[in-house]
Short mmCIF file of C-alpha atoms in Angstrom, two decimals:
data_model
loop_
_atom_site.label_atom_id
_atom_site.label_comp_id
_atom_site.label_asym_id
_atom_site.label_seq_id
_atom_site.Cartn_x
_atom_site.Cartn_y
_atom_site.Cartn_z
CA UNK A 1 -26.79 -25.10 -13.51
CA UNK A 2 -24.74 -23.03 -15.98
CA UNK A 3 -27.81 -21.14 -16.96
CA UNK A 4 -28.46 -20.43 -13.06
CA UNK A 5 -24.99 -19.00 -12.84
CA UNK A 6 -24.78 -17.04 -15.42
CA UNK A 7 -28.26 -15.60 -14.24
CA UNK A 8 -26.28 -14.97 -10.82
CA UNK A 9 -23.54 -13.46 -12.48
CA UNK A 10 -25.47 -11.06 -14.91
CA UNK A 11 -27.56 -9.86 -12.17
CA UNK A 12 -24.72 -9.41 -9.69
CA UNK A 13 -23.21 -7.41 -13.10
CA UNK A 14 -26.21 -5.18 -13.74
CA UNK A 15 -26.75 -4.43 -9.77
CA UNK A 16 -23.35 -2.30 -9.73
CA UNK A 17 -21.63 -4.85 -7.37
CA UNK A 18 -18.96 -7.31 -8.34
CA UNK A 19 -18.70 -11.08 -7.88
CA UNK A 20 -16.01 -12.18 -4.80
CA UNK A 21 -13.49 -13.25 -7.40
CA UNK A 22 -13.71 -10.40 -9.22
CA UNK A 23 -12.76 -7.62 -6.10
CA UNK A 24 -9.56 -9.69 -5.48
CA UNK A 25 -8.05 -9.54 -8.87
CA UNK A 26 -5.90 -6.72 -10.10
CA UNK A 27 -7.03 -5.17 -13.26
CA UNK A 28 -4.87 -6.69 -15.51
CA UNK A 29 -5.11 -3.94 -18.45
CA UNK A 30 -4.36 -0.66 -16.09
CA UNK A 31 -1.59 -2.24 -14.40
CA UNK A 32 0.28 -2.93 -18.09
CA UNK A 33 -0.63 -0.01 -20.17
CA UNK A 34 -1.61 2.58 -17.56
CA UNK A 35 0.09 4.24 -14.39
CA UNK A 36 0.31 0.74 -12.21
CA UNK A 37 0.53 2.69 -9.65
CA UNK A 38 -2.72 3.79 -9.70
CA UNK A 39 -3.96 0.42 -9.80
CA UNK A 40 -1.25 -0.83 -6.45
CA UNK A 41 -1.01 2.09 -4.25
CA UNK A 42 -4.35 1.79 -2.97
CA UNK A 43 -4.12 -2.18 -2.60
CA UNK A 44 -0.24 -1.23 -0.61
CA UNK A 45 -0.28 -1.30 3.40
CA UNK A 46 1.90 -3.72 6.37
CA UNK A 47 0.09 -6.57 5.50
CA UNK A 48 -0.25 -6.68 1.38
CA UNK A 49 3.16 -5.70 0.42
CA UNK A 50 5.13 -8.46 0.21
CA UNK A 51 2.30 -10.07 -2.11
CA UNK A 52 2.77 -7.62 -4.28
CA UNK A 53 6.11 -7.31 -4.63
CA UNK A 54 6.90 -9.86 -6.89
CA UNK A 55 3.70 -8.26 -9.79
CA UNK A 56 6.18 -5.10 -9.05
CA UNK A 57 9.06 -6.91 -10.27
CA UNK A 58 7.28 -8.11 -13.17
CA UNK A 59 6.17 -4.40 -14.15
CA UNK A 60 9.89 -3.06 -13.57
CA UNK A 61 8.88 -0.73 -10.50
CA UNK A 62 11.46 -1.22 -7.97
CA UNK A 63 11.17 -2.90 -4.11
CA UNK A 64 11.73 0.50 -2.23
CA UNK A 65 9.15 2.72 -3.92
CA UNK A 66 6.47 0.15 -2.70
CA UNK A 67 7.63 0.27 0.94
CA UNK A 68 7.80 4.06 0.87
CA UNK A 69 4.90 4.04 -0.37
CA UNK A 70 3.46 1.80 2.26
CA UNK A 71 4.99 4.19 5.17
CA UNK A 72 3.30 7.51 3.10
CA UNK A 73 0.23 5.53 3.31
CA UNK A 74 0.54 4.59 7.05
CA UNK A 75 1.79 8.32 8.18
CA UNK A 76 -1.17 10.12 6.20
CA UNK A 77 -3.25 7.79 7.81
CA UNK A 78 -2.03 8.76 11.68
CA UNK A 79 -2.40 12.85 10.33
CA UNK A 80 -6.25 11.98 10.36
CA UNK A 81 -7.95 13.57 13.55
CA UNK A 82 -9.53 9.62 14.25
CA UNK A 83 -6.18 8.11 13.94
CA UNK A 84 -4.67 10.35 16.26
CA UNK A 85 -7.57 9.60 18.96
CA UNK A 86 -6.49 5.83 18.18
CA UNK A 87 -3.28 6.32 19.78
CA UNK A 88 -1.74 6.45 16.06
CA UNK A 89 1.83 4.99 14.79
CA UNK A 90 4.49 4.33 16.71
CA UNK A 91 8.05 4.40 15.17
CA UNK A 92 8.34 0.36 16.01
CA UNK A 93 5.26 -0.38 13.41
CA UNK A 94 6.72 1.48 10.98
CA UNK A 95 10.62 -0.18 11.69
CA UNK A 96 10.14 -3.88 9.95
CA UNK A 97 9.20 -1.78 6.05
CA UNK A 98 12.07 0.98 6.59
CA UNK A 99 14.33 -1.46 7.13
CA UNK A 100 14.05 -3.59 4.15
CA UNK A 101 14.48 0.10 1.84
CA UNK A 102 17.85 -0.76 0.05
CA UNK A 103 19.43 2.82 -1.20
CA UNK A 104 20.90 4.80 2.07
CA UNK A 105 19.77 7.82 0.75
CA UNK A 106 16.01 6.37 0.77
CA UNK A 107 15.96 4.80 3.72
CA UNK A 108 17.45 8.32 5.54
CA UNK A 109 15.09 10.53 3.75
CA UNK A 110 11.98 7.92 4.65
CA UNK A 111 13.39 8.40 7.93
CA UNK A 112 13.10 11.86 8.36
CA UNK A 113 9.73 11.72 7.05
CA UNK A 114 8.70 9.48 10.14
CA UNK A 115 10.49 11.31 12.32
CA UNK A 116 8.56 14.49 11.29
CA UNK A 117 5.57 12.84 11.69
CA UNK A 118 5.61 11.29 15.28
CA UNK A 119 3.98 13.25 17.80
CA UNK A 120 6.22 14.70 20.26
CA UNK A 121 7.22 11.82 23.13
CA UNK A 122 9.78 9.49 23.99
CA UNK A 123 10.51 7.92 20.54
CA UNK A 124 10.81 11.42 18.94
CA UNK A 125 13.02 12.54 21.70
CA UNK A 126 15.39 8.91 21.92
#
């Protein structure tokens, strides 16, 4: 049996793709001694970020830069020509991360950011 999965495992290896456990780990080694951020902004949206908040903590990057980084994500996302045909972001979608952004200043300039991205309607004009 071992020698069966470690035939499994060296072919799944050597045909480029990885094994189930292995695509929902973080790499360990970029997130310490490289940017981490290259490693978590592409893992951040609405749904992921409060599981990793807490491997933020342990790296020192604080709670706010994840959730503006989950609204960037989420705004770029509605600037692309099939999210707009989706019916794109609302500001209520959006409402739930901005309010958990601690620093005023943040949270204002976040904000603004959303604000300048809504289409033109009744949440941009209320």
């Amino acid at each position: 049996a071992a020698k069966a999965a470690a035939t499994s495992t060296s072919s799944t290896m050597m045909s480029g793709g990885l094994a189930s456990k292995e695509r929902a780990r973080l790499p360990f080694h970029h997130l310490v001694s490289g940017d981490p951020w290259k490693v978590l902004r592409p893992e951040l949206n609405i749904h992921s970020v409060a599981k990793l908040l807490p491997v933020g903590k342990l790296l020192n990057l604080a709670a706010d830069d994840f959730y503006i980084t989950v609204i960037e994500r989420i705004m770029a996302e509605t600037q692309n020509k099939d999210a707009k045909q989706k019916g794109g972001v609302c500001f209520a979608d959006l409402q739930p991360v901005l309010t958990r952004i601690t620093n005023p200043e943040t949270a204002i300039m976040t904000t603004k950011l959303i604000a300048d991205g809504l289409p033109l309607g009744g949440e941009k004009i209320a």
